[in-house]
Phi, psi and omega in degrees: 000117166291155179318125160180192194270150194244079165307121199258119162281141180269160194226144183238130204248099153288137178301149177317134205030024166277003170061014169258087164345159147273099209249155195252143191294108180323151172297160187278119144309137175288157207277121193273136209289130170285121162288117202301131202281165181272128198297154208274117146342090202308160185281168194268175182260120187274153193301163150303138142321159184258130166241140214289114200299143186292161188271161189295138170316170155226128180248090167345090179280154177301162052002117165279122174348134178302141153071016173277176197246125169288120155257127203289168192278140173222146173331130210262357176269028147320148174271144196083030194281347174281332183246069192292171203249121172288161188290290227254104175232150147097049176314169131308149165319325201272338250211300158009291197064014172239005176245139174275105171307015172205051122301124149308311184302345199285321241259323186320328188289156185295147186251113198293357197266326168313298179292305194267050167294299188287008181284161145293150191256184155292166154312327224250326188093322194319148183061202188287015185064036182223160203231083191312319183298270184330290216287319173321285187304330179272006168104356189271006177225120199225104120007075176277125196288312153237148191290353176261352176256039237281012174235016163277135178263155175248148180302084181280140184245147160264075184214121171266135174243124199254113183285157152282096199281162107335085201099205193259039181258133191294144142356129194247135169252148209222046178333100182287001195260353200266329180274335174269353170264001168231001190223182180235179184297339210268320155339312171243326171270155346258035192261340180265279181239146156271128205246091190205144157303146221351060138312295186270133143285063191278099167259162146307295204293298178335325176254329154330285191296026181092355176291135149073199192304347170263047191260307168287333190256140216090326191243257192262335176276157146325127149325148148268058130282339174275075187315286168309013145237025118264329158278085190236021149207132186315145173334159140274156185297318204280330166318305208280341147322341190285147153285000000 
């Protein structure tokens, strides 16, 4: 038998007394072949949109306030870095922020740059900068002791008290003759200090707060960022000898 391709006839089998003979079916012709169509061409790529660069936010910065006070930036290990120097000192009244500007009368008042020009200044500048004690002894300032009396004179006491400080920090001395030439006795004791040894407890942190020497300093006295000029005396060999 030659080699070739082999058709299988199919035969369809009638059931028994259906009077339908058995015929054999032509071969299936093959299925004729498609030519498969041709793969599509990829779509070309369309560019990207470009997309647009974002615009920068825009930010309102604030406008500082009228008559606020600018602190310039300070080294934050400074020592005093809690206690800045204003920039601005000795506004006018009108200026201030503690005078109502639209007074008329406010404008009436002495402008303190006016006033303390001929004073002596401190070293240090600190507070308002003017070296209250010095302009008193040299006369450029005279102090009235009472007020209905402009020829009373004040009890001045000379007598200094020396605390004992803690640590390496000098000595604090307490002049009564610097204090008694402008107050009276009455000004501290005994609602301020009690005037008995170790009576009073004075810290730092005490006057921070408004306590004690900061019931005046700070407020109308030299600031205490002017350190030296209340710690103005040094150990002693036997101090500095204590274990």
């Amino acid at each position: 038998m030659p080699v070739g391709v082999v058709f299988v006839a199919a035969c369809v089998v009638s059931p028994p007394g259906s009077g339908l003979g058995t015929k054999s079916t032509a071969p299936a012709k093959p299925a004729a072949v498609t030519k498969s169509a041709a793969p599509a061409k990829p779509a070309a790529a369309k560019p990207a949109a470009v997309a647009a660069a974002p615009r920068p936010a825009v930010t309102s910065t604030p406008k500082p306030r009228a008559g606020a006070v600018t602190i310039a930036a300070a080294n934050p290990n400074a020592f005093n870095r809690l206690m800045r120097r204003h920039v601005k000192r000795h506004l006018p009244p009108w200026k201030d922020g503690n005078h109502n500007p639209n007074d008329p009368d406010v404008r009436l008042l002495q402008a303190p740059l006016v006033a303390f020009a001929d004073l002596p200044k401190t070293r240090s500048g600190d507070g308002n900068g003017v070296a209250w004690v010095k302009a008193l002894d040299e006369g450029k300032i005279h102090p009235r002791w009472k007020l209905n009396n402009p020829k009373a004179k004040p009890v001045v006491m000379n007598l200094n008290i020396v605390f004992d400080v803690k640590g390496s920090m000098p000595d604090v001395v307490y002049p009564h003759k610097a204090h008694t030439q402008w107050l009276d006795c009455s000004n501290c004791h005994p609602a301020i200090f009690i005037p008995r040894k170790g009576a009073d407890q004075i810290s730092m942190a005490s006057i921070m707060m408004g306590k004690k020497c900061g019931v005046c300093h700070g407020r109308v006295a030299f600031p205490i960022s002017d350190c030296m000029r209340c710690h103005s005396k040094g150990k002693s060999s036997l101090a500095k000898a204590k274990p």
